[in-house]
Coordinates of C-alpha atoms in Angstrom, one line a residue:
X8 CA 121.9 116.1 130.4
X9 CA 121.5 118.3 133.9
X10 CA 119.5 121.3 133.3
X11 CA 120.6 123.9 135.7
X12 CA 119.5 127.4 134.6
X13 CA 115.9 127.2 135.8
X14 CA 115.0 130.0 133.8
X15 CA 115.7 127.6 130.8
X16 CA 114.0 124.8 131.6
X17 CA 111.0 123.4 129.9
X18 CA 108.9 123.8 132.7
X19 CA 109.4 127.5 133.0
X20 CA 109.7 130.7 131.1
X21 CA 112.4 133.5 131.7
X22 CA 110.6 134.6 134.7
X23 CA 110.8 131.4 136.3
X24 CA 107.2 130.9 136.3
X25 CA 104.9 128.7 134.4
X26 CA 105.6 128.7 130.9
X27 CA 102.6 127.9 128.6
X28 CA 100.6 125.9 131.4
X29 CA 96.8 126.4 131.5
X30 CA 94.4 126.3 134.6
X31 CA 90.8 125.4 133.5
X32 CA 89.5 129.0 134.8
X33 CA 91.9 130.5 132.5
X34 CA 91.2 128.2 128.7
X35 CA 89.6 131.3 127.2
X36 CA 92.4 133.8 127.9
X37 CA 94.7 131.2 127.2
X38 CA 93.5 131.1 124.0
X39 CA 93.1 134.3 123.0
X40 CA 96.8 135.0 123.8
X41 CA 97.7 132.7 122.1
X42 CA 96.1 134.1 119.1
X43 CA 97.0 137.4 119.3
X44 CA 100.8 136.4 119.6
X45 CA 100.1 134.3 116.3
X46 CA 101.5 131.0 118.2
X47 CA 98.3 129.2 117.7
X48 CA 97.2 128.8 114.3
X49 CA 93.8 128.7 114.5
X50 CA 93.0 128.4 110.8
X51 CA 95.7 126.4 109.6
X52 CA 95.7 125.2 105.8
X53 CA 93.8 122.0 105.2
X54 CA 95.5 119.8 103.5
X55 CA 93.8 116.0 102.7
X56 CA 93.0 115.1 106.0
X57 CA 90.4 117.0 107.6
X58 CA 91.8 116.4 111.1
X59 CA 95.3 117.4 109.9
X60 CA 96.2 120.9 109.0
X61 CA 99.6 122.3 108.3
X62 CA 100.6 125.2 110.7
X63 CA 101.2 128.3 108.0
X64 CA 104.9 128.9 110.6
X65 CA 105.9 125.2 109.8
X66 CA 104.9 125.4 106.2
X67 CA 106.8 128.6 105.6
X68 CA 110.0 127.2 107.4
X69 CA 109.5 123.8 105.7
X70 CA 109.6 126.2 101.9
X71 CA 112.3 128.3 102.3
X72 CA 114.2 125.3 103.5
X73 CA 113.0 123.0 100.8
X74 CA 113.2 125.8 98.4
X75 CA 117.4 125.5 98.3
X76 CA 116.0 121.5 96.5
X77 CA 115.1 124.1 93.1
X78 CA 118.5 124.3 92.2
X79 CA 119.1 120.8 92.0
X80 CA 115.9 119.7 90.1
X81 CA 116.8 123.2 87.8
X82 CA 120.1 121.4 87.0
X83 CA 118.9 118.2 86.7
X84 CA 116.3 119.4 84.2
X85 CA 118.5 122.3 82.4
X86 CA 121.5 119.8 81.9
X87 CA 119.1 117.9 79.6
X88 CA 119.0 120.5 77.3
X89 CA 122.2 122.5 78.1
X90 CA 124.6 119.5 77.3
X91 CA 123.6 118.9 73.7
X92 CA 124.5 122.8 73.6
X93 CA 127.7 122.3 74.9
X94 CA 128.7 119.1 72.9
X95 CA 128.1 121.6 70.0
X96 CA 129.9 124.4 71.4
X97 CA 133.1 122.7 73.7
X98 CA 133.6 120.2 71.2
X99 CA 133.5 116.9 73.5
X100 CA 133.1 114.2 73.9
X101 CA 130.3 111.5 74.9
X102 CA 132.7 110.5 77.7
X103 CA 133.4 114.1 78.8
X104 CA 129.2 114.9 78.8
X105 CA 129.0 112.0 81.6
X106 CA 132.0 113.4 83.6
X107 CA 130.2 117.3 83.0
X108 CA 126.7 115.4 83.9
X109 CA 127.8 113.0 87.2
X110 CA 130.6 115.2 88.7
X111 CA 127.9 117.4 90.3
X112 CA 126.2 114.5 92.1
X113 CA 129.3 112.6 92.7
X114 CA 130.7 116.1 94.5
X115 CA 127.6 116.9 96.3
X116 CA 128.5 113.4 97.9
X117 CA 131.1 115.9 99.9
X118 CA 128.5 118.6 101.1
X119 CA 126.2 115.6 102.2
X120 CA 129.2 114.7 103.9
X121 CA 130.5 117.4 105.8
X122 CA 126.8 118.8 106.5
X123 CA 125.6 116.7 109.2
X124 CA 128.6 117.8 111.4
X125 CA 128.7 121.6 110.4
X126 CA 124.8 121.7 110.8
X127 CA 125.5 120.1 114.7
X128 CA 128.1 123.0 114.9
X129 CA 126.7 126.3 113.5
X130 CA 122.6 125.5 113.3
X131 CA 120.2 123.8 110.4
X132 CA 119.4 127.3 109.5
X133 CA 123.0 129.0 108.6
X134 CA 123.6 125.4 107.0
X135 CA 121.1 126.3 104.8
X136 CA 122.0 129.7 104.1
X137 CA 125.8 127.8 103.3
X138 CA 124.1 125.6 100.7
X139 CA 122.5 128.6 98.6
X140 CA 125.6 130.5 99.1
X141 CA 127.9 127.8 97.7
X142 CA 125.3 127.0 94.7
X143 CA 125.2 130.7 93.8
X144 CA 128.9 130.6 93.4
X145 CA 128.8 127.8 91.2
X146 CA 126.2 128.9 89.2
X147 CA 127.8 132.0 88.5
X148 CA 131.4 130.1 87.8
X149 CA 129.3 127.6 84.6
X150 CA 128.1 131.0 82.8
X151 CA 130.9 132.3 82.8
X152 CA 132.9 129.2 82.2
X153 CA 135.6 130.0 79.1
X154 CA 136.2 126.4 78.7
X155 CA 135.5 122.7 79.8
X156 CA 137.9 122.2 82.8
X157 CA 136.3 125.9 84.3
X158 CA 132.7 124.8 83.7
X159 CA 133.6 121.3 85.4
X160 CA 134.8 123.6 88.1
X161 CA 131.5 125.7 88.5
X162 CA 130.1 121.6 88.5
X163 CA 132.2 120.7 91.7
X164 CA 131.5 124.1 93.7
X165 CA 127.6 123.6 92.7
X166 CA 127.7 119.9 93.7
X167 CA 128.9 120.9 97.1
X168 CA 126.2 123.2 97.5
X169 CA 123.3 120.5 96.4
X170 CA 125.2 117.8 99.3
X171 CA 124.2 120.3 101.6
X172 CA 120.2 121.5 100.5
X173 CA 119.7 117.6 99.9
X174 CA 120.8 116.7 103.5
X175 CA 119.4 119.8 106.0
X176 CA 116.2 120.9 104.1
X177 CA 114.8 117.2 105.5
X178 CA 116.5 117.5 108.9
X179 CA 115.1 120.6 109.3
X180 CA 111.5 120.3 108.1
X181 CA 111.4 117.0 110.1
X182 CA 112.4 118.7 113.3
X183 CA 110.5 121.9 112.7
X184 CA 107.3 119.6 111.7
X185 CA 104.4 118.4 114.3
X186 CA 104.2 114.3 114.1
X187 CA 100.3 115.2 112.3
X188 CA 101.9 116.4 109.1
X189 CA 105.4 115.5 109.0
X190 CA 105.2 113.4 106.0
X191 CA 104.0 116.4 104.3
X192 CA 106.3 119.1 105.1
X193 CA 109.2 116.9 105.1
X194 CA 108.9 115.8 101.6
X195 CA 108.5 119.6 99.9
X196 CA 111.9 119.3 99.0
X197 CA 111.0 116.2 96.7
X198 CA 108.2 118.4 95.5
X199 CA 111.1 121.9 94.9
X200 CA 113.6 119.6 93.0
X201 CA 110.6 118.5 90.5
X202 CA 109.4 122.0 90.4
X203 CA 112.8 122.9 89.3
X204 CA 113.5 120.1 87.0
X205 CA 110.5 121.6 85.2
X206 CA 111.6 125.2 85.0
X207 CA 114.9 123.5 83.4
X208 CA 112.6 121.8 81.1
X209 CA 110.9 125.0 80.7
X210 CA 114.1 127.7 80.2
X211 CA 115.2 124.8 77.9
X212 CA 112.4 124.8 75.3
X213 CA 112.1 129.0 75.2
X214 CA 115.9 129.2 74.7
X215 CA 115.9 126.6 72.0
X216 CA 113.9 129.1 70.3
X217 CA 115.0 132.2 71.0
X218 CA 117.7 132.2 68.6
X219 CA 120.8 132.9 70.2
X220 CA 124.0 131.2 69.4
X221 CA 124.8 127.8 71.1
X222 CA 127.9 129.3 72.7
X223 CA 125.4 131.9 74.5
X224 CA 122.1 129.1 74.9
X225 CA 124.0 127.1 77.7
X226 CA 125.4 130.0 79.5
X227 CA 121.7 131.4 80.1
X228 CA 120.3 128.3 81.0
X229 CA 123.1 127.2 83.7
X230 CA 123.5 130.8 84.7
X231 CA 120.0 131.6 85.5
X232 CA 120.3 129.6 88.8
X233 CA 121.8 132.0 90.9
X234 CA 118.6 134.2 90.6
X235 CA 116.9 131.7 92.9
X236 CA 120.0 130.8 95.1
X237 CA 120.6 134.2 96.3
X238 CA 116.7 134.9 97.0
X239 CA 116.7 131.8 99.4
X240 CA 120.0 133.0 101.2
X241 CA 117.8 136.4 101.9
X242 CA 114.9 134.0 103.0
X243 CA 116.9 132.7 106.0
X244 CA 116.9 135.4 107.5
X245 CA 113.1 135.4 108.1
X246 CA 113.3 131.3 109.2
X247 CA 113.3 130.2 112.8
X248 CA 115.7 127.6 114.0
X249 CA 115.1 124.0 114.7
X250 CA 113.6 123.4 117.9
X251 CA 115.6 119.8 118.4
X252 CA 119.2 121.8 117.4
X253 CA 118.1 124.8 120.0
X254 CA 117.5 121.9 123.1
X255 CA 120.5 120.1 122.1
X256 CA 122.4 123.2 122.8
X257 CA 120.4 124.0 126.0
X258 CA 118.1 127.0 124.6
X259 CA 114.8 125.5 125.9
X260 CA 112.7 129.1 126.2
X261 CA 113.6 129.4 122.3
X262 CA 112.9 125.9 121.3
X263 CA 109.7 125.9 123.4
X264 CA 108.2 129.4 121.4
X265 CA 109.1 127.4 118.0
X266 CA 107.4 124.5 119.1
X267 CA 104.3 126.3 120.2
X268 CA 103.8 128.6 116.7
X269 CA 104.4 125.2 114.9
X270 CA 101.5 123.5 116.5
X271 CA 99.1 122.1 114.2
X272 CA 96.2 122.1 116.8
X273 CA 95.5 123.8 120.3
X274 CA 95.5 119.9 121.5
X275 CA 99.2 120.1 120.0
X276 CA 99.7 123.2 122.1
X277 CA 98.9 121.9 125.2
X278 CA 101.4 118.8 124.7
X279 CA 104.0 121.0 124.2
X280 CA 105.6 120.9 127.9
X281 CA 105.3 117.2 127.4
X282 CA 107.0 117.1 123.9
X283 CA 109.9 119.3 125.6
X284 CA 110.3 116.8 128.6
X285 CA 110.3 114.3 126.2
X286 CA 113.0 115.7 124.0
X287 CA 115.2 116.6 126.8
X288 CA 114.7 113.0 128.4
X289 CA 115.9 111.8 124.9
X290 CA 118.6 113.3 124.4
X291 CA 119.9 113.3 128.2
X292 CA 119.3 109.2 127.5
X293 CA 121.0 109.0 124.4
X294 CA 124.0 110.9 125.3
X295 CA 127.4 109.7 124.6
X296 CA 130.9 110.3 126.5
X297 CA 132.6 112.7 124.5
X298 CA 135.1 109.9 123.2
X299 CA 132.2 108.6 121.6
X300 CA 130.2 108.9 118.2
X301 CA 127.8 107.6 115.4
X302 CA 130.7 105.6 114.3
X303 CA 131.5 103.8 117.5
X304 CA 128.0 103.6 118.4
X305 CA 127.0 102.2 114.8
X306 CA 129.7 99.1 114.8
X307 CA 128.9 98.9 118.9
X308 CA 127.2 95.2 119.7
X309 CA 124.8 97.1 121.7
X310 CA 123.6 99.5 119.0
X311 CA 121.0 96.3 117.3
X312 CA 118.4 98.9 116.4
X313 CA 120.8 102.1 115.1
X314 CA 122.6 99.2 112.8
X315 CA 118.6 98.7 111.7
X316 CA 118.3 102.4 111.2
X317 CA 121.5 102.9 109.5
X318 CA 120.5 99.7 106.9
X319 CA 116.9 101.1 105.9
X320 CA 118.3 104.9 105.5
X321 CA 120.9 103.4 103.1
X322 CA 119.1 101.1 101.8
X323 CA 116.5 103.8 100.5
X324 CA 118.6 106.2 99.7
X325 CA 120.5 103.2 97.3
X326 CA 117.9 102.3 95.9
X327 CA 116.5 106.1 94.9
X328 CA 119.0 106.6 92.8
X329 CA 120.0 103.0 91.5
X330 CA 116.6 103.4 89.9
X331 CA 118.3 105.4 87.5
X332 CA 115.5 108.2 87.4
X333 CA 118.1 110.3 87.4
X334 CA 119.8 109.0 84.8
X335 CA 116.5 108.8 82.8
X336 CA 115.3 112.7 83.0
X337 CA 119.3 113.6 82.2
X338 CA 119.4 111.8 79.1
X339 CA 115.5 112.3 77.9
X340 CA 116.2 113.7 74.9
X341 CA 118.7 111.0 74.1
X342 CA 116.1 108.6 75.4
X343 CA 113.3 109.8 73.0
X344 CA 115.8 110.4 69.9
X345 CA 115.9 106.5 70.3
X346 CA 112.5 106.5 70.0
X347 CA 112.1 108.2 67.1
X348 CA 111.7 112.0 68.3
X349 CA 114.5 113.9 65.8
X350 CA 113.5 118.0 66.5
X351 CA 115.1 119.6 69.2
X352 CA 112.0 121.3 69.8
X353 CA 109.8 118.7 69.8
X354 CA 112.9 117.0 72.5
X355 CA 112.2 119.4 74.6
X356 CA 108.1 119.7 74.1
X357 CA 107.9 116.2 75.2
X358 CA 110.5 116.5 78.4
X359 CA 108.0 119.6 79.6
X360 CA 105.2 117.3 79.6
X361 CA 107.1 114.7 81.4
X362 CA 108.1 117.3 83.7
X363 CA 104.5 118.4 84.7
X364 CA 103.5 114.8 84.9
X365 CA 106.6 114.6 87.4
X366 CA 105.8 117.3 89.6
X367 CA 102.2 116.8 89.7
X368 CA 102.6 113.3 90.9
X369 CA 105.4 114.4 93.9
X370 CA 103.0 117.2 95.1
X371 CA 100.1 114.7 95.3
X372 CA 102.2 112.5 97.4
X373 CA 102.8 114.6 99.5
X374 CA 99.7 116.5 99.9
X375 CA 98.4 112.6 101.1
X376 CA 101.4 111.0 102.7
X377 CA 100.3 111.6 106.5
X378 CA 97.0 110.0 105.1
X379 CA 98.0 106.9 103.3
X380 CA 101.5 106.6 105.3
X381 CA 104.5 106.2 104.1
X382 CA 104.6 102.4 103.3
X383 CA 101.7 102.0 100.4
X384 CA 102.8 104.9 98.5
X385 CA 106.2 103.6 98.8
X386 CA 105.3 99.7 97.6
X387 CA 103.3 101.5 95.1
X388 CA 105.4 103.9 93.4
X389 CA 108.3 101.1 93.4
X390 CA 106.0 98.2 91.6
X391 CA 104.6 101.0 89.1
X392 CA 108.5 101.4 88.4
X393 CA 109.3 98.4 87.6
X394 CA 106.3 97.9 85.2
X395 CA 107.1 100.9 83.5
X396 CA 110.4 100.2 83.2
X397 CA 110.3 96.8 82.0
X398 CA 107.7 98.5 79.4
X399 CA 110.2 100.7 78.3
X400 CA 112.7 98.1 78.1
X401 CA 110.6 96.4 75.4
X402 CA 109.7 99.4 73.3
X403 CA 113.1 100.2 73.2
X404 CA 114.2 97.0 71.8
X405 CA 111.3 96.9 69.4
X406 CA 112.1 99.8 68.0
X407 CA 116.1 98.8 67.8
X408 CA 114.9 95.9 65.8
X409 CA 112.8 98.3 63.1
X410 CA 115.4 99.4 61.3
X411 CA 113.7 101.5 58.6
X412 CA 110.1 102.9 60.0
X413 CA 109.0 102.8 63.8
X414 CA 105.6 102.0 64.7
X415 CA 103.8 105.1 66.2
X416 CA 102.6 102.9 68.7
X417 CA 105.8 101.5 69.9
X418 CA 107.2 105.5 70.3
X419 CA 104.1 106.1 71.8
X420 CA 104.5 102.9 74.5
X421 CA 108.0 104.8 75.3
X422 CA 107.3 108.1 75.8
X423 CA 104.4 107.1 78.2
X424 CA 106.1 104.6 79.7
X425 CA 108.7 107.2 80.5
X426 CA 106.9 109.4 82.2
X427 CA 104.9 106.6 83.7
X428 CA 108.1 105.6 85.4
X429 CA 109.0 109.3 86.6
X430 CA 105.7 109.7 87.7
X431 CA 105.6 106.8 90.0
X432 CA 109.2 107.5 91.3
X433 CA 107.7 110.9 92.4
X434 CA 104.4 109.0 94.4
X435 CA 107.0 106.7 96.2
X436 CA 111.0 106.7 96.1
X437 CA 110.8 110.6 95.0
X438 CA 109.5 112.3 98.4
X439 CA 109.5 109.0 100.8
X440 CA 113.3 108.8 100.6
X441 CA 113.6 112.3 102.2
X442 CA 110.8 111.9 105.0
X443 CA 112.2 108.3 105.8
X444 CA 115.9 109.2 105.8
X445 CA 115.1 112.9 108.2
X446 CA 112.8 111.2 111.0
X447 CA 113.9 107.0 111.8
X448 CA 117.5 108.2 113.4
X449 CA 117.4 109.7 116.7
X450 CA 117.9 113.3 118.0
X451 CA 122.2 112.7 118.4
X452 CA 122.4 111.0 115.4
X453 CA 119.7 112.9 112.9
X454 CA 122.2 115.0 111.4
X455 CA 125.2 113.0 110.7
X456 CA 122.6 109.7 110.2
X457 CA 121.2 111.3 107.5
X458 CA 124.2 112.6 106.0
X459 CA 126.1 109.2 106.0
X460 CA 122.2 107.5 103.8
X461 CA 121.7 110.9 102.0
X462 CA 126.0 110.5 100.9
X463 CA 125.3 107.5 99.7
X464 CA 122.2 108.8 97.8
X465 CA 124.8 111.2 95.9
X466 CA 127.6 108.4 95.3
X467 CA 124.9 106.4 94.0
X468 CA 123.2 108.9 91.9
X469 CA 126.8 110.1 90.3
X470 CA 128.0 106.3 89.3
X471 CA 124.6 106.0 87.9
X472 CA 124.6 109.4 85.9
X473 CA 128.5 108.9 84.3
X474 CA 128.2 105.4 83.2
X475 CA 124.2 105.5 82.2
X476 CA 125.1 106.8 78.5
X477 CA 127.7 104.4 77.7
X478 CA 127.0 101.1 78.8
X479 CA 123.6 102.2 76.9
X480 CA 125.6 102.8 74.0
X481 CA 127.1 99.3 74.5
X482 CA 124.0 97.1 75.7
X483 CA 121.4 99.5 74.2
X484 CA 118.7 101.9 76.4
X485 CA 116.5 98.4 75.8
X486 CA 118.7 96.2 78.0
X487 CA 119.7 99.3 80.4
X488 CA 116.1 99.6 81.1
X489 CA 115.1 96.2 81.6
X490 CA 117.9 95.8 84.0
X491 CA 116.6 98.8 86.3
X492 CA 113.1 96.8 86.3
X493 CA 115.0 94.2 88.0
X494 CA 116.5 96.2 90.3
X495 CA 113.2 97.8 91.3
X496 CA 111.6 94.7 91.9
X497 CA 114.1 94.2 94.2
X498 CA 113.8 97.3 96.0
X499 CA 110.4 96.5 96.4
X500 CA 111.4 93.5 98.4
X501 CA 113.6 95.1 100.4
X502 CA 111.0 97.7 101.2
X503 CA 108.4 95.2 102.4
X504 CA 111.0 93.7 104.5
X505 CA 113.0 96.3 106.2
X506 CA 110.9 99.4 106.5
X507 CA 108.7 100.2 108.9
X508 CA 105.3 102.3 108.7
X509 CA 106.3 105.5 110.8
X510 CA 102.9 107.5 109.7
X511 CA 101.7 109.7 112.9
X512 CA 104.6 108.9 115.1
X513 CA 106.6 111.5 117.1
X514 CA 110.4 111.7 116.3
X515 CA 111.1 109.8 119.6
X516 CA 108.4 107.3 119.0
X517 CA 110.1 106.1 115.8
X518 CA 113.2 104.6 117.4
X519 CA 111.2 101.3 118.8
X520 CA 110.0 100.6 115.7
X521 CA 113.8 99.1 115.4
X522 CA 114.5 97.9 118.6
X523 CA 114.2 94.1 119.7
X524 CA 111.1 93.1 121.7
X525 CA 113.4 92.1 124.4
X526 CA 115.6 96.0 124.0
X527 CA 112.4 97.8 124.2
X528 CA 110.8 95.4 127.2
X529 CA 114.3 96.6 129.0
X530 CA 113.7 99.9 128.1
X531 CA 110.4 100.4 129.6
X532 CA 111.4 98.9 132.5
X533 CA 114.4 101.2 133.1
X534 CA 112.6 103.8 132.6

């Protein structure tokens, strides 16, 4: 990549002068500018670490972004509670429930899709502002819905919506996040989606009781997400744009200012010219003829360590979801009416607590991800899973066996095994899947990278969603759980194998993690 307009470089301002550089007679005034133009964030919010704190610009970009993951955790909650409303209402069917429960994730598999190029095209920001726009539209298309094929509609314009806040809210925080608390920042939407799977939780128990007619309880509930859809299409407007999309298209005086109110640290500050040559090294390096793409270079014989990156993204993103957490927190109350829990209110009591067990457990992840790394918590939360799991699995078949009265004890072994499983999905898989998937692929490849692993996520988490109920009503929720204990144990495996700790490392700095010794020997030699 030639960089012509001097005025644009990295090295310089719009004047042509120095840009940002500091001589040693000036480090007070340097400073002081510097905090008066609110680009050094001198009292940044301590989070964990005491050497880390979280720039109050990055973590306000990093919210609004992640805020868009609400609506998916509000649906994923809400449908738990909204579909036994609809059964009643709708008349259907247990078959029809999956297709109304999986089509969302199964279409959001197009969004994830087609963001990665339209976020390349237009900017991470107005992709997000695309995502609340869309999900607004469906949320307003399912309360009004007159009849099952309309609400499956609303479903399929919603699903689009969640493709796109699942795959640019990490892009985006990744880019706009300084290596010291990256893990943090770019696993907030983890933390949004659990938030809203609790408000769904939440609306669901108040309109249980609230006494309205079933035909009107489901329409409230799936309606009341375009209240927070449209408040984070207004909150764009006050986002800055990602400093890796604004070099890529040759805005270096922009992308520098972001970079510099993001700093974490004033020793963050002064690396910034470096972090700019650095970026614009990359991505001059990695460029491709115009002929070219992530799908040439991904099959190339050449591309050893993208083929890597490509396997761990999916490979997480597989796993997330063939965990079947999200099978689990859409069919709680079904899961617990197996155990022995027959009140609707007490149904939904029950999910609220699991719901505060699941969000407290994401937000403590994250809050010590740049700490621990991303590895331990990872291993971790997928070894928990499988324990709880398995433990499930047991209960359930214990209680399948006692006929007349279950033991207290055995409901009580599933409920907390339950949330015991939730709760370790949200220490590991929940949040690590979105950090890991944003920061391993390169700056050419981020976008569409992680919309090809984040596309699988949604395939993945829609098979998983439409078939969960059934083949437990044909196996039983014993079997279907001890199965997903298996297939934990060997995520875990593959986990220990294939990723890499990537805890404290620059966006550029991840990429050797994959290569050969032998590619990255050549590397350093070249350059």
């Amino acid at each position: 990549m030639q960089i012509n307009d001097t005025a644009s470089s990295p090295d310089s301002d719009a004047s042509g002068g120095d840009c940002y550089r500091r001589r040693p007679d000036s480090e007070s005034s340097f400073r002081n500018s510097l905090k008066r133009v609110g680009y050094y964030n001198n009292g940044g919010s301590s989070y964990g670490d005491e050497k880390s704190t979280v720039n109050d610009y990055a973590l306000a970009g990093a919210i609004l972004a992640s805020a868009n993951s609400v609506l998916l955790g509000y649906d994923i909650g809400v449908m738990s509670g909204a579909a036994l409303y609809i059964k009643e209402d709708l008349q259907i069917t247990s078959t029809q429930e999956e297709i109304l429960v999986g089509c969302l994730n199964v279409c959001s598999l197009i969004g994830s899709l087609a963001a990665g190029k339209i976020s390349d095209q237009i900017g991470r920001r107005y992709t997000i502002l695309l995502a609340a726009a869309t999900f607004f539209l469906g949320a307003i298309l399912m309360g009004l819905a007159p009849s099952f094929p309309y609400l499956i509609a609303g479903r399929v314009v919603s699903g689009i919506g969640v493709g796109f806040s699942l795959m640019i809210a990490p892009v985006y925080s990744s880019e706009l996040s300084p290596a010291s608390t990256r893990g943090f920042l770019s696993s907030l939407p983890e933390v949004f989606i659990n938030v809203g799977i609790l408000l769904g939780y939440i609306s669901n128990y108040f309109v249980a009781g609230g006494g309205l007619p079933s035909s009107l309880n489901w329409r409230v509930m799936l309606g009341l997400a375009a209240f927070p859809a449209l408040l984070v299409g207004l909150a764009v407007v006050f986002m800055p744009e990602s400093p890796y999309w604004l070099v890529i298209k040759g805005r270096f005086t922009e992308a520098k200012r972001v970079l510099i109110r993001t700093s974490s640290s004033e020793e963050e500050v002064e690396l910034v010219d470096s972090r700019m040559n650095e970026m614009v090294k990359a991505i001059s390096m990695e460029e491709l003829p115009p002929s070219n793409g992530f799908w040439t270079e991904l099959v190339s014989v050449r591309s050893k360590a993208i083929r890597r990156i490509v396997i761990a993204a999916v490979g997480v993103n597989f796993f997330m979801q063939a965990s079947g957490n999200d099978a689990v927190v859409y069919y709680s109350p079904e899961v617990f009416k197996v155990a022995g829990i027959s009140s609707r209110k007490q149904l939904f009591g029950v999910t609220v607590i699991m719901g505060i067990a699941k969000s407290s457990f994401a937000l403590a992840s994250a809050l010590f991800l740049d700490r621990f790394g991303r590895r331990p918590l990872l291993l971790l939360g997928s070894t928990g899973m499988a324990v709880s799991l398995a433990l499930l699995g047991l209960g359930s078949k214990y209680l399948d066996w006692c006929e007349d009265e279950k033991p207290v004890w055995a409901v009580v072994l599933c409920v907390v095994a339950v949330c015991a499983d939730v709760s370790f999905f949200s220490i590991g898989l929940g949040p690590i899947t979105w950090v890991y998937s944003s920061e391993i692929f390169p700056t050419r490849l981020r976008a569409q990278g992680s919309s090809l692993a984040i596309s699988v996520n949604r395939l993945v988490s829609g098979v998983v969603a439409m078939t969960f109920l059934s083949c437990s009503e044909t196996v039983s929720f014993g079997w279907m759980f001890l199965g997903l204990s298996g297939v934990m144990v060997m995520a875990t495996a593959f986990f220990y194998c294939y990723l890499p700790e990537t805890k404290g490392k620059t966006l550029e700095e991840i990429g050797v993690l994959f290569e050969d010794q032998d590619d990255e020997h050549r590397r350093l030699i070249v350059s």
